[in-house]
Coordinates of C-alpha atoms in Angstrom, one line a residue:
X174 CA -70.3 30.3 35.3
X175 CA -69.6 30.7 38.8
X176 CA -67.5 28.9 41.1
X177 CA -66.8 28.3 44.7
X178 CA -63.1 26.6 44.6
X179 CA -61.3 27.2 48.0
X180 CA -58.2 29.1 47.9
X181 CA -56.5 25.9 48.6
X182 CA -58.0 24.2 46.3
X183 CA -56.6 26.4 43.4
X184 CA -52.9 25.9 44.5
X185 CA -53.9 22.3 42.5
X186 CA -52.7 23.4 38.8
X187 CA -55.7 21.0 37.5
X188 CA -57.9 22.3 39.4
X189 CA -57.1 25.8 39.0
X190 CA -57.1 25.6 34.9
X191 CA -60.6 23.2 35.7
X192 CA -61.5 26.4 37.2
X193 CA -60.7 28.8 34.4
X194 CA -62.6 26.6 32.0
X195 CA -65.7 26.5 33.9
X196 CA -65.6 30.0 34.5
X197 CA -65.7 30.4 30.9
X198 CA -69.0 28.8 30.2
X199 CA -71.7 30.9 30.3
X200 CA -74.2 27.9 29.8
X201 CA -76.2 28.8 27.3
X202 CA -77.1 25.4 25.8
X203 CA -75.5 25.9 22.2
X204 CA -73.1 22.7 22.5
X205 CA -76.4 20.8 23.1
X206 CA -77.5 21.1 19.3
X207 CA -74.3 19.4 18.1
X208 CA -73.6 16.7 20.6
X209 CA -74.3 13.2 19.0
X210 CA -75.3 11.4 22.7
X211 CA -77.8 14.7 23.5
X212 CA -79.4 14.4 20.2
X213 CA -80.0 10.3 20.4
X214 CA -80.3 10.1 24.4
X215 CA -82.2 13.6 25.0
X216 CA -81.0 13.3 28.4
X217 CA -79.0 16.7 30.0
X218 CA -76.8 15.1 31.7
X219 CA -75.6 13.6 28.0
X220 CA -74.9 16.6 27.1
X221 CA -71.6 18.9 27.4
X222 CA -73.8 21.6 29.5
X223 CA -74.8 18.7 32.0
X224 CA -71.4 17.1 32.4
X225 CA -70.0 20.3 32.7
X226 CA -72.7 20.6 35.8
X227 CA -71.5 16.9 37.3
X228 CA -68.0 17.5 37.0
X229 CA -68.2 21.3 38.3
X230 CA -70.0 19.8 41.5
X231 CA -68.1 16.8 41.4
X232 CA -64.7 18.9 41.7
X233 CA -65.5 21.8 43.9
X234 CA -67.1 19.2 46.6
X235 CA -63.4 17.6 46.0
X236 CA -65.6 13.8 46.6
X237 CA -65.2 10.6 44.9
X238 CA -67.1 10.3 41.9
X239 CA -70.1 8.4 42.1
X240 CA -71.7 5.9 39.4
X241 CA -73.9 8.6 37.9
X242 CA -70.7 10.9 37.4
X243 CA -68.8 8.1 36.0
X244 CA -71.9 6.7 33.8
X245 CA -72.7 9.9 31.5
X246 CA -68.5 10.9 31.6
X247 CA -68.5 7.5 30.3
X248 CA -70.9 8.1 27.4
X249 CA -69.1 11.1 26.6
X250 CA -67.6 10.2 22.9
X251 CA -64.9 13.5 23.0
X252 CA -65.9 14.4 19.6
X253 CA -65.2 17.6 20.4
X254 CA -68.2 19.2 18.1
X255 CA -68.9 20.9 21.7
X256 CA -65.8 22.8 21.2
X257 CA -66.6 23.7 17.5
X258 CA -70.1 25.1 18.7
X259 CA -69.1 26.9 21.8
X260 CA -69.5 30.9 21.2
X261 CA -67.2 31.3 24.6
X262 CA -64.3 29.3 23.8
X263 CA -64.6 26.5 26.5
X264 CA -61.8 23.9 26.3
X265 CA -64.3 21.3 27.5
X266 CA -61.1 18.5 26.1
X267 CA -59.3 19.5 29.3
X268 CA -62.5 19.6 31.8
X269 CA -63.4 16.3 30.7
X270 CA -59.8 14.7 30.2
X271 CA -59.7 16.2 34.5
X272 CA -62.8 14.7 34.9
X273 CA -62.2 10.8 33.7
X274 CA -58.6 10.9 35.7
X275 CA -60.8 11.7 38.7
X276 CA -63.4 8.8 38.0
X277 CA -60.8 6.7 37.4
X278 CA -59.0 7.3 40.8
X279 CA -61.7 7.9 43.1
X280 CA -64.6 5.4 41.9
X281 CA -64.7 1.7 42.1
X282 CA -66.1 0.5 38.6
X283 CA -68.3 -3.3 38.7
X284 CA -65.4 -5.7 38.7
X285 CA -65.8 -7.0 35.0
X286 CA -65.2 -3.7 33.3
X287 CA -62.6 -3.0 35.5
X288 CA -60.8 -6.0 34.2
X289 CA -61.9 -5.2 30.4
X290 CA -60.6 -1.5 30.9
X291 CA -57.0 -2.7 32.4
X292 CA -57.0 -5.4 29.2
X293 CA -57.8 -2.7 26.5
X294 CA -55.2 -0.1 28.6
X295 CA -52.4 -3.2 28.5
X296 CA -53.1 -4.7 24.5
X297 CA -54.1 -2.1 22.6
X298 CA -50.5 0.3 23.1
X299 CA -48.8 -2.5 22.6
X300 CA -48.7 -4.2 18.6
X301 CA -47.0 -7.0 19.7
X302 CA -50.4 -7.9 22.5
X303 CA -52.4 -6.0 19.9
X304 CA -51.7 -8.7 17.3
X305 CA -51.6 -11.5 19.3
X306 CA -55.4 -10.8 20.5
X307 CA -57.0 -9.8 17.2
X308 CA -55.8 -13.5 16.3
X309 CA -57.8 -14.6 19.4
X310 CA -60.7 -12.8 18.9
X311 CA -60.6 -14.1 15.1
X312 CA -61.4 -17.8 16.3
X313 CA -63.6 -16.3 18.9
X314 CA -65.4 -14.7 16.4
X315 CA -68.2 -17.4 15.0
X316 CA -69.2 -17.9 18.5
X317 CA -69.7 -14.4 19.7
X318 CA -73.8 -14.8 18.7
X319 CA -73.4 -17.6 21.8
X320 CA -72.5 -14.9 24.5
X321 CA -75.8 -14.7 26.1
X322 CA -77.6 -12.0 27.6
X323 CA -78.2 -8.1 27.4
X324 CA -75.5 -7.0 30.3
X325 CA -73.0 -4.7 29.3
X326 CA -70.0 -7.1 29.7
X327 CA -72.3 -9.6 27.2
X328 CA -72.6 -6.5 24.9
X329 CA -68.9 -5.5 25.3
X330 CA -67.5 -9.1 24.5
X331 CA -69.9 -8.8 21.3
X332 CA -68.4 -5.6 19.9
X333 CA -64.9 -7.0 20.6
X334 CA -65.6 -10.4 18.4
X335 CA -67.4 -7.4 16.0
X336 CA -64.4 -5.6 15.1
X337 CA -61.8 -8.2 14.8
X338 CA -60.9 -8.3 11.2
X339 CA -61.2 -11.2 9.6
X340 CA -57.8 -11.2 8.1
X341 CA -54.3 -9.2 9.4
X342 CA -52.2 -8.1 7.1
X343 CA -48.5 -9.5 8.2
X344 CA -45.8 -6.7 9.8
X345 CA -44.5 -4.2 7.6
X346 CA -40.4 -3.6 7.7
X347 CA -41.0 0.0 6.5
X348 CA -42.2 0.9 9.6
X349 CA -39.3 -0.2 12.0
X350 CA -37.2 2.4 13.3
X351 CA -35.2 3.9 10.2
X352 CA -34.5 6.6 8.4
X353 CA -36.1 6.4 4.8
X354 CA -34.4 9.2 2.5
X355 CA -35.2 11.1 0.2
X356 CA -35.8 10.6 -3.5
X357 CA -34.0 13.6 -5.1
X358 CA -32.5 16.4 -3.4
X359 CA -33.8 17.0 0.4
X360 CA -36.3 19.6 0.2
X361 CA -37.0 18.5 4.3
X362 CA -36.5 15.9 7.4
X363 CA -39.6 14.8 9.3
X364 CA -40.1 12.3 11.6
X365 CA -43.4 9.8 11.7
X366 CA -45.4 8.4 14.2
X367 CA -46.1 5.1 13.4
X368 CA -48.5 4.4 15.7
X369 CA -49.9 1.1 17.5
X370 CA -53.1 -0.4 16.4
X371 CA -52.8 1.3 13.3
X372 CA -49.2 -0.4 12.6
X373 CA -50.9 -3.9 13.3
X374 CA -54.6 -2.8 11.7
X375 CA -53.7 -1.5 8.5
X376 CA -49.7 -1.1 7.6
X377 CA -50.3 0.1 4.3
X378 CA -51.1 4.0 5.7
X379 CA -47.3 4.3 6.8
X380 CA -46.4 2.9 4.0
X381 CA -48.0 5.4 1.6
X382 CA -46.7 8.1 4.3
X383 CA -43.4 7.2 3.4
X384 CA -43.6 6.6 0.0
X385 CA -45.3 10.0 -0.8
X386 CA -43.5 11.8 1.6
X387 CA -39.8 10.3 0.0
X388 CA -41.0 11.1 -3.4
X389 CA -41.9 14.5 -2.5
X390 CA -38.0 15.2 -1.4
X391 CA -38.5 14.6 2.5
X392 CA -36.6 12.2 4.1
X393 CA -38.4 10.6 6.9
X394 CA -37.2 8.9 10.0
X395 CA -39.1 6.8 12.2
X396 CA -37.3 7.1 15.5
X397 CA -35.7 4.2 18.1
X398 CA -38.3 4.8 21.2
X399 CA -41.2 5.7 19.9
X400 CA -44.5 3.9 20.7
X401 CA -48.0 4.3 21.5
X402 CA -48.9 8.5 21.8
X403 CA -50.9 7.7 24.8
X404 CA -54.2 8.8 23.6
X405 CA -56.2 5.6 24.8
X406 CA -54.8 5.6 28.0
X407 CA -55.8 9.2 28.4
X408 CA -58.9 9.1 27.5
X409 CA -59.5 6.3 29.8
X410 CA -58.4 8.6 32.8
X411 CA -55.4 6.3 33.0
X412 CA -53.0 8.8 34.0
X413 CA -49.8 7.3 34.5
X414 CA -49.5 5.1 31.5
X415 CA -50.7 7.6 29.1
X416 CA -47.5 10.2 30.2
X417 CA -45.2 7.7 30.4
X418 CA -45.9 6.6 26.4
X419 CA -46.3 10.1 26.0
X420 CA -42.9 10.6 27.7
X421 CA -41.3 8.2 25.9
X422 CA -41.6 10.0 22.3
X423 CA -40.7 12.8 23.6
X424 CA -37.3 11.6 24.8
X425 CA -37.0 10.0 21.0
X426 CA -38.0 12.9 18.9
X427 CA -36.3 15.4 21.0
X428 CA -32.9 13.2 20.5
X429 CA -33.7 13.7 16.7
X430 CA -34.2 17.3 17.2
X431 CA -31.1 17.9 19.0
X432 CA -29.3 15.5 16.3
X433 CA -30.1 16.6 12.9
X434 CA -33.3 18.2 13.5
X435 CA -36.7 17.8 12.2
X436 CA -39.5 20.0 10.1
X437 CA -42.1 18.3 11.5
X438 CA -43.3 15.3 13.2
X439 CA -46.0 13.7 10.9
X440 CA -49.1 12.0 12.1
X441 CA -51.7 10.1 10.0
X442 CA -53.4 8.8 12.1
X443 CA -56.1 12.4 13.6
X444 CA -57.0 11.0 16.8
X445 CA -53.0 10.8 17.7
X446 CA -52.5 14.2 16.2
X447 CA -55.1 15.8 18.9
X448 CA -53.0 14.2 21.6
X449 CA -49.7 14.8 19.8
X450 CA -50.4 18.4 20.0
X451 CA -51.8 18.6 23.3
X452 CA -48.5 16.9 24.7
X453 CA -47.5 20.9 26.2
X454 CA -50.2 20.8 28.0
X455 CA -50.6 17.9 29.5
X456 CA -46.7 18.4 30.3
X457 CA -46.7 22.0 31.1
X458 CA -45.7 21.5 34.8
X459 CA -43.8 18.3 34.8
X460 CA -39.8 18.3 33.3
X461 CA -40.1 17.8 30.8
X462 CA -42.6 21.0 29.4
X463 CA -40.2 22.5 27.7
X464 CA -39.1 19.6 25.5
X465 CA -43.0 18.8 25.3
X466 CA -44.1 21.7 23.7
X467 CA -41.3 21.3 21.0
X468 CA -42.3 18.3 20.1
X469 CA -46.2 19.7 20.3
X470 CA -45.3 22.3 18.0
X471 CA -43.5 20.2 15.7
X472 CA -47.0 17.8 15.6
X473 CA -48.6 17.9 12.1
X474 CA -51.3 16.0 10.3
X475 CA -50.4 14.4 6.8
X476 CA -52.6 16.8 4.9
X477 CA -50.7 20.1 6.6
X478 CA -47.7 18.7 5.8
X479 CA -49.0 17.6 2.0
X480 CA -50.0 21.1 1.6
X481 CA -47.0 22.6 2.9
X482 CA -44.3 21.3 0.8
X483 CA -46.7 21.5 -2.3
X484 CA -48.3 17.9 -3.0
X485 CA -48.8 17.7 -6.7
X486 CA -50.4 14.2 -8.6
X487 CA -48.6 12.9 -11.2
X488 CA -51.6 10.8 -12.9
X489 CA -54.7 11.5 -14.7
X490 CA -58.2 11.6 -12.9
X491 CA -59.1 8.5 -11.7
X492 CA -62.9 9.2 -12.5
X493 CA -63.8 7.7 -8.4
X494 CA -66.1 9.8 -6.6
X495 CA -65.3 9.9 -2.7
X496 CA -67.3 10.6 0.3
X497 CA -65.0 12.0 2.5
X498 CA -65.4 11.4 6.7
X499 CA -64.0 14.5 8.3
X500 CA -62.5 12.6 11.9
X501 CA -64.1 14.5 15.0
X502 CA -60.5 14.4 15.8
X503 CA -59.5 16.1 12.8
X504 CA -62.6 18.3 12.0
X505 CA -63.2 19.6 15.8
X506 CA -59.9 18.4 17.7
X507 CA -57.1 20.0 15.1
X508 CA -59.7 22.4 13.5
X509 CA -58.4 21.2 9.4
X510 CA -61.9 20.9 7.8
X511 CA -61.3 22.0 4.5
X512 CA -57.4 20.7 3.6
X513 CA -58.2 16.9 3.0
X514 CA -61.4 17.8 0.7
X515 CA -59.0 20.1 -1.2
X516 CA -56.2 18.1 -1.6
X517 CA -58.5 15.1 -2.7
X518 CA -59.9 17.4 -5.4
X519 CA -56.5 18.7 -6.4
X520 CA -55.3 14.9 -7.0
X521 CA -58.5 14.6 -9.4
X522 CA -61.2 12.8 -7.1
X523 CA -65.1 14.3 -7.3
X524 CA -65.4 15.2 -3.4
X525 CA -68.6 14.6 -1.8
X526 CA -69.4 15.7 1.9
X527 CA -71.8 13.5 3.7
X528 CA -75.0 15.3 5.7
X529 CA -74.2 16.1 9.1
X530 CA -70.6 15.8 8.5
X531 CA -69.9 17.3 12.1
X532 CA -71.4 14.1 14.1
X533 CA -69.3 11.2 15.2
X534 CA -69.2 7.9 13.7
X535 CA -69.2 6.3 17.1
X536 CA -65.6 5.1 17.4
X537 CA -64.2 7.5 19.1
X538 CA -61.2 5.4 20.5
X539 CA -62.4 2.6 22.7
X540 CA -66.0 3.5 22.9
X541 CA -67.2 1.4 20.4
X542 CA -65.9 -1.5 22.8
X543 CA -66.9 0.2 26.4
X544 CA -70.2 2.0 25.1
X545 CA -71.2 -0.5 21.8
X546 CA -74.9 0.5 22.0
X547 CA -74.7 4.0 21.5
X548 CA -71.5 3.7 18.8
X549 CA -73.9 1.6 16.9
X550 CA -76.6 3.8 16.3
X551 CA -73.8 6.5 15.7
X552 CA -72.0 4.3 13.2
X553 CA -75.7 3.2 11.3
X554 CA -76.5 7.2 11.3
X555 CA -73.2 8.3 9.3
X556 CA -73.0 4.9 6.8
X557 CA -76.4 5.6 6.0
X558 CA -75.1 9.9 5.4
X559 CA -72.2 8.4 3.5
X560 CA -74.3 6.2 1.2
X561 CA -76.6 9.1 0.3
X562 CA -73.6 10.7 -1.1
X563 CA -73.5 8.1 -4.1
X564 CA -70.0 7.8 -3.8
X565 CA -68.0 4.7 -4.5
X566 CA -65.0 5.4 -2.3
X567 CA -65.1 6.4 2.0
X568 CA -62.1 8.6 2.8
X569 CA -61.1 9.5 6.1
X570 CA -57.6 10.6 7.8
X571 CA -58.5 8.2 10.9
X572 CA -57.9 4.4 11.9
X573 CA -60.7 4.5 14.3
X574 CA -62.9 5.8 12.3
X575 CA -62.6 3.3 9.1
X576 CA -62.8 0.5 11.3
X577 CA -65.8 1.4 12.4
X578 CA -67.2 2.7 9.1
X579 CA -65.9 -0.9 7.5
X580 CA -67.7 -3.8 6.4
X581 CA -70.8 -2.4 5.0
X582 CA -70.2 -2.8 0.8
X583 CA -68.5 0.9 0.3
X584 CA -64.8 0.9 0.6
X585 CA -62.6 2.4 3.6
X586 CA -59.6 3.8 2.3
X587 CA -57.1 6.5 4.6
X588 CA -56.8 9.7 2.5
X589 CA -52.8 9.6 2.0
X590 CA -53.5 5.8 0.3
X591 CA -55.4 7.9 -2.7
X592 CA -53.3 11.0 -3.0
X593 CA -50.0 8.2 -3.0
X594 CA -52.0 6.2 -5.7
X595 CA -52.3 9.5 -7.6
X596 CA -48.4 10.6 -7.2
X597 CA -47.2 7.4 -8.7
X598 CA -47.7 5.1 -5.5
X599 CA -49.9 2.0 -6.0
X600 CA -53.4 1.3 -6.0
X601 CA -55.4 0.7 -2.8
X602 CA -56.1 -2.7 -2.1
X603 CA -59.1 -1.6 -0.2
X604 CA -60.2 -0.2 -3.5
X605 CA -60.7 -4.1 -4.8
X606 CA -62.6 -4.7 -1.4
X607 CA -66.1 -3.8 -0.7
X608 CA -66.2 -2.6 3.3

């Protein structure tokens, strides 16, 4: 694709890579077959080749953005499958990622979802605010049929009363900062991201991390410092905050480096992981780059980790059949598609893969709060994929994803829950829930 950047222009560093990206694509329309808002909208512009268009002309013309940039950037999940498809190797993540900062700094949003965007920026980070509003949202829950009309705040309070579990489960003291040895002699020392709405959500995924991970000779350490990976800030196009938690665990893991070192920084949670090992990137002319892409390179998901120091199960077959979700995060974002379905199989569970496997379920995030029309259809589209499976059991290496995919009779459980079960960790309590 051509450009027409000025020379001065390209002394920007974003701009310049903005440019190398665009200058990659060669528009040929493939990313159009597996985009999930081009194939329910049919609209261009909702598809990676049109927002590549917008943002090009939104960038080189260095103006604000305007509502019609903002809307279909908006819209855009950042599923990624784009990526997968591509024959040229455009990093649309990074073109996009550009493109919301600018939205977000140049464009005036209507005043409501300013406010809502600000709110989900400040609570969600932040388990303490994250808890403390799920609670809310619990009592506002019966009365969200009572929000009246078809606006897109109305629609957006909805979907936040939605997805406000019924039930928390209380804090678990595993997942303070600690060190957690090993059982047996130390075969490694890695360090775990805990997380923030997954740490409030659903507790019991870092504790079968650590469980697992112990039994398996690793002694993990959940560092002083650590927080929020940024990720929902970032994809908001809230710059600032999402460096400065990014920043953050970089300053905690690279004490533990420098102290007594780490193998690897585990993440089980696959939308963190994509951000976790973009952090030399999205660093790589501030600082603290060097540091950055340590700690990027260091970045693995549970399952790469699993595999790497040989996870073996220590029970017989369970005789569960599992439709396994493969996270756009994971599948497209960190490029593991086959690793979880293996190691599920190798732990004794019949492995289903649900039809169009490579589409999003809609969560993507905070878009099933900002965008809850579209993550709707999304979400109906894969439940009904996953059903046709005839599984019992949904498995998926994502928070986001099995909150969305929840509440509709099959069980959500996080893939390290069943390969702990397996090793000699407890049952799943989702297991004795239905959705």
């Amino acid at each position: 694709m051509q450009t027409s950047f000025t020379a001065e222009q390209l002394q920007n560093p974003d701009i310049a890579e903005a440019n190398r990206i665009l200058r990659t694509c060669v528009h040929c329309g493939m990313c159009t077959a597996t985009c999930p808002t081009f194939l329910l909208l049919g609209d261009e512009l909702d598809s990676p080749r049109g927002r590549i268009y917008l943002i090009k002309d939104m960038l080189e013309n260095g103006r604000p953005a305007t509502e019609m940039e903002a809307r279909h950037v908006d819209r855009c999940l950042s599923c990624l499958s784009c990526m997968t498809t591509c024959p040229s190797g455009v990093h649309y993540m990074h073109l996009v990622d550009h493109a919301r900062r600018h939205i977000e700094e140049t464009y005036t949003r209507p005043w409501p979802e300013r406010l809502l965007r600000r709110v989900l920026g400040a609570v969600l980070p932040r388990p303490g605010l994250f808890r403390a509003a799920l609670r809310a949202a619990r009592l506002g829950r019966p009365f969200a049929r009572l929000i009246p009309g078809r606006s897109a705040t109305a629609q957006r309070l909805r979907a936040m009363l939605a997805l406000a579990p019924a039930s928390l489960p209380p804090p678990s003291p595993m997942q303070a900062a600690q060190v957690h040895r090993a059982q047996g002699p130390r075969r490694g020392r890695v360090g775990l991201l805990t997380g923030c709405a997954q740490k409030v959500l659903n507790p019991a995924i870092n504790e079968a991390t650590i469980r697992l991970l112990t039994r398996m000779g690793l002694e993990v350490v959940i560092t002083p410092g650590q927080g929020c990976c940024g990720a929902l800030t970032h994809h908001m196009g809230q710059h600032d905050p999402a460096m400065a938690a990014a920043r953050a665990n970089i300053a905690a893991w690279s004490a533990e480096i420098a102290g007594e070192g780490l193998d690897a920084i585990v993440v089980n949670a696959s939308g963190c992981g994509t951000t976790l090992k973009d952090y030399g990137f999205m660093f790589r002319t501030e600082p603290e780059a060097e540091a950055a892409a340590r700690v990027a390179a260091l970045a693995m998901d549970i399952t790469e980790v699993l595999d790497r120091f040989g996870y073996a199960p220590t029970r017989e077959p369970p005789g569960l059949t599992v439709a396994y979700h493969s996270a756009c995060s994971l599948q497209h974002g960190q490029k593991i598609t086959a690793l979880p379905r293996q190691l599920l199989a190798r732990a004794g569970f019949a492995v289903k893969e649900p039809a169009e496997a490579h589409l999003c379920c809609g969560s993507a995030g905070t878009y099933n709060l900002m965008q809850p029309e579209i993550a709707g259809r999304l979400r109906a589209r894969k439940l009904e994929n996953l059903r046709r499976t005839g599984a019992e059991v949904i498995a998926a290496g994502n928070i986001g994803c099995m909150t969305q995919l929840a509440g509709e009779g099959m069980a959500v459980v996080h893939t390290v829950e069943l390969l702990d079960w397996m090793a000699g960790g407890p049952r799943p309590a989702a297991l004795d829930r239905r959705g």
